[in-house]
PDB file of C-alpha atoms in Angstrom:
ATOM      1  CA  UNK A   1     339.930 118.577  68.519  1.00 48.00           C
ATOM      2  CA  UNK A   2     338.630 115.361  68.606  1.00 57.00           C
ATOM      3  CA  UNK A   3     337.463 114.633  71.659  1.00 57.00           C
ATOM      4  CA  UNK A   4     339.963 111.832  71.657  1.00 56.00           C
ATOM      5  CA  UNK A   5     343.242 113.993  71.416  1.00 67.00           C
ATOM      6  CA  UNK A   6     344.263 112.699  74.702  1.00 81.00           C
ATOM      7  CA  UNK A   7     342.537 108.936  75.026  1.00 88.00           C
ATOM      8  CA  UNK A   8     345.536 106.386  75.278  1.00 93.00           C
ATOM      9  CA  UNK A   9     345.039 102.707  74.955  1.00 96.00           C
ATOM     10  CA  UNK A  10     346.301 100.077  76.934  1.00 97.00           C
ATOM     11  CA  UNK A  11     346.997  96.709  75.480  1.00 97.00           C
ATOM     12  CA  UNK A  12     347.492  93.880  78.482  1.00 96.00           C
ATOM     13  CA  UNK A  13     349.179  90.528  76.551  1.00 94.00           C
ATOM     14  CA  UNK A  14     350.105  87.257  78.750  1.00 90.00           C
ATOM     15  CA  UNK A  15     353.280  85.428  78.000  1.00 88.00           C
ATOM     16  CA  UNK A  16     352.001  83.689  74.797  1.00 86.00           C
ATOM     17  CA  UNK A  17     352.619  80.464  76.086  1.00 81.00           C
ATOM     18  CA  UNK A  18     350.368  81.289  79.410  1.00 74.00           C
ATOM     19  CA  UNK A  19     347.344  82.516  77.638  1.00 70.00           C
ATOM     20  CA  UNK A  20     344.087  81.339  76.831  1.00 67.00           C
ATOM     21  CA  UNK A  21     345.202  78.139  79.178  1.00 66.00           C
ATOM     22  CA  UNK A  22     342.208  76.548  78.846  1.00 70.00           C
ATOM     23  CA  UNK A  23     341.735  76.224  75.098  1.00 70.00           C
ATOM     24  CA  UNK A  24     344.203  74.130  73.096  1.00 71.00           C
ATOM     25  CA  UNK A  25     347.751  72.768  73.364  1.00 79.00           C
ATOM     26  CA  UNK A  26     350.527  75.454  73.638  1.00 77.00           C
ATOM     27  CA  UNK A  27     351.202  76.312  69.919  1.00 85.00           C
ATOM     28  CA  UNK A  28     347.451  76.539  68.684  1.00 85.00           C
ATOM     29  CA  UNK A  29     346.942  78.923  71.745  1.00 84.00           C
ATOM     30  CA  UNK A  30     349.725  81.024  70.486  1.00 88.00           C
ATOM     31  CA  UNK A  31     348.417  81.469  67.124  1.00 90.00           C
ATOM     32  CA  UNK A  32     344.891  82.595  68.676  1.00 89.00           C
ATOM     33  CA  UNK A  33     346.212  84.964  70.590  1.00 90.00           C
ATOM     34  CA  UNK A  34     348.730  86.534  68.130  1.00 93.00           C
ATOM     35  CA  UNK A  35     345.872  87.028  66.258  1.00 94.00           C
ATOM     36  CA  UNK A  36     344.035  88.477  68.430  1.00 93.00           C
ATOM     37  CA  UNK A  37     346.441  90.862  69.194  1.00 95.00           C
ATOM     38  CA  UNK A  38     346.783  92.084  65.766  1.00 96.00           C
ATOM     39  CA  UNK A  39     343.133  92.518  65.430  1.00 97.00           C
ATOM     40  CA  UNK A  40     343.029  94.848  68.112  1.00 97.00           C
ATOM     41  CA  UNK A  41     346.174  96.414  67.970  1.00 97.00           C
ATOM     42  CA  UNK A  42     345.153  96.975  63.576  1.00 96.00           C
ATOM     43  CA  UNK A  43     341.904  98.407  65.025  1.00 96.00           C
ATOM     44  CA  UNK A  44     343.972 100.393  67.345  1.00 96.00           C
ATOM     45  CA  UNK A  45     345.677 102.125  64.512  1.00 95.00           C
ATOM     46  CA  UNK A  46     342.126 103.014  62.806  1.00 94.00           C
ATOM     47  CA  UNK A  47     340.899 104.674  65.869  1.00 92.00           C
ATOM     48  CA  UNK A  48     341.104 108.314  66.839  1.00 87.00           C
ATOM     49  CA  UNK A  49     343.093 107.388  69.890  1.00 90.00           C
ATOM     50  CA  UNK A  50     345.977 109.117  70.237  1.00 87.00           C
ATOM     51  CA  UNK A  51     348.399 107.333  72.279  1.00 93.00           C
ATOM     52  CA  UNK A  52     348.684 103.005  72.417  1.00 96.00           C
ATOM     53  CA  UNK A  53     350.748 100.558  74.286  1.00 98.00           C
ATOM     54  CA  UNK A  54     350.984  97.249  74.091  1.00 98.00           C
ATOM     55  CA  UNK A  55     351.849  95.501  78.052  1.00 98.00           C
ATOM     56  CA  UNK A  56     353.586  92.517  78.370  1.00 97.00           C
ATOM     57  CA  UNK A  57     356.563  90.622  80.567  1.00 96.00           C
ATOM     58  CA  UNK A  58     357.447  88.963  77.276  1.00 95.00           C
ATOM     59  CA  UNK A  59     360.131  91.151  75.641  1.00 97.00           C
ATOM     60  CA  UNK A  60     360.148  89.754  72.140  1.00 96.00           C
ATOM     61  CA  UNK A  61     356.561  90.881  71.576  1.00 96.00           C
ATOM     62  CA  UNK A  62     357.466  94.624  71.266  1.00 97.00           C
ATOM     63  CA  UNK A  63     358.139  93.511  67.379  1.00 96.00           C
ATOM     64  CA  UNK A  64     353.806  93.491  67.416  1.00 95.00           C
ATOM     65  CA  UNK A  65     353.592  96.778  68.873  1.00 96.00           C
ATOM     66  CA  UNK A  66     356.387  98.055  66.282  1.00 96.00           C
ATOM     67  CA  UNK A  67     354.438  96.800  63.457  1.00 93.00           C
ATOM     68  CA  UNK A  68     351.870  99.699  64.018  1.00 94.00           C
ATOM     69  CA  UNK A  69     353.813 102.316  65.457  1.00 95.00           C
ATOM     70  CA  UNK A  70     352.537 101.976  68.866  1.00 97.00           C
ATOM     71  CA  UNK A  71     354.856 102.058  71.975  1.00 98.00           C
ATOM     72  CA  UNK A  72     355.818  98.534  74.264  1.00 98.00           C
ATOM     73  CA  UNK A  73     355.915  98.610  77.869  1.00 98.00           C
ATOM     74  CA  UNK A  74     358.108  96.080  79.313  1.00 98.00           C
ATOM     75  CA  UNK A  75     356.500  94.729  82.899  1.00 96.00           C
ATOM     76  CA  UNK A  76     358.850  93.096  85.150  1.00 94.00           C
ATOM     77  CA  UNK A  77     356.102  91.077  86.819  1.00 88.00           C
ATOM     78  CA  UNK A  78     353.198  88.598  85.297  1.00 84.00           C
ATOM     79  CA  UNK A  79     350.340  89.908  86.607  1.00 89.00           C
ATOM     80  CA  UNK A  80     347.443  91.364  84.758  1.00 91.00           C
ATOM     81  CA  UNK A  81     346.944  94.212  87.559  1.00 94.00           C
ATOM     82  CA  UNK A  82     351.092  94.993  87.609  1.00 95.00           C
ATOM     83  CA  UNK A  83     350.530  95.330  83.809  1.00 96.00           C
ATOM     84  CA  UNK A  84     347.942  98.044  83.784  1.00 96.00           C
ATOM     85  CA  UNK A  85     349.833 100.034  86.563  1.00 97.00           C
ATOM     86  CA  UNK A  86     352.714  99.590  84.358  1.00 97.00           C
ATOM     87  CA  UNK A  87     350.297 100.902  81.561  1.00 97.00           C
ATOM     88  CA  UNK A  88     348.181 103.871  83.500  1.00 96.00           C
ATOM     89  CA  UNK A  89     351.757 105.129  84.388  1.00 96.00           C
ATOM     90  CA  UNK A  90     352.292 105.840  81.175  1.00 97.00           C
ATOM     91  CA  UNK A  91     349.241 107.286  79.785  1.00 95.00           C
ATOM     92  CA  UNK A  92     349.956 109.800  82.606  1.00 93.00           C
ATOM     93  CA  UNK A  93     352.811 110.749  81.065  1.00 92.00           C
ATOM     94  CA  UNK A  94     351.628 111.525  77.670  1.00 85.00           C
TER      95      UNK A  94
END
């Protein structure tokens, strides 16, 4: 035992287009925050946590979370706080 054999990860992500608003125009903001993502999501998969998912309302961004095994949660609403229900919900469940 580990003392992390039940820690789960939640990963919150924005609709790539909505995030980090105030920094750039729409596709450099994308490209920051996809690579964002993977640094924390590759970090993620280095850890000792047992259990990740990656939050989002944008479907076509489960393909991150696939890339390192981890599970996507599908939120039907924008918000941060909807997100991490969405996410604490499942950790529950693990």
């Amino acid at each position: 035992m580990t003392g992390f054999d039940k820690v789960a990860a939640i990963v919150p992500l924005n609709r790539l287009d909505r995030a980090k608003s105030r920094l750039a125009d729409v596709p450099e903001r994308v490209e920051l925050t996809l690579r964002l993502a993977r640094g924390v999501l590759s970090a993620l998969a280095e850890s000792c946590v047992c259990q990740v998912a990656l939050v989002s309302p944008q479907a076509d961004l489960s393909q991150l979370a696939d890339e390192v095994g981890f599970d996507f949660l599908l939120q039907t609403d924008d918000g941060l706080n909807e997100g991490l229900e969405l996410g604490r919900r499942w950790a529950v469940e693990q």
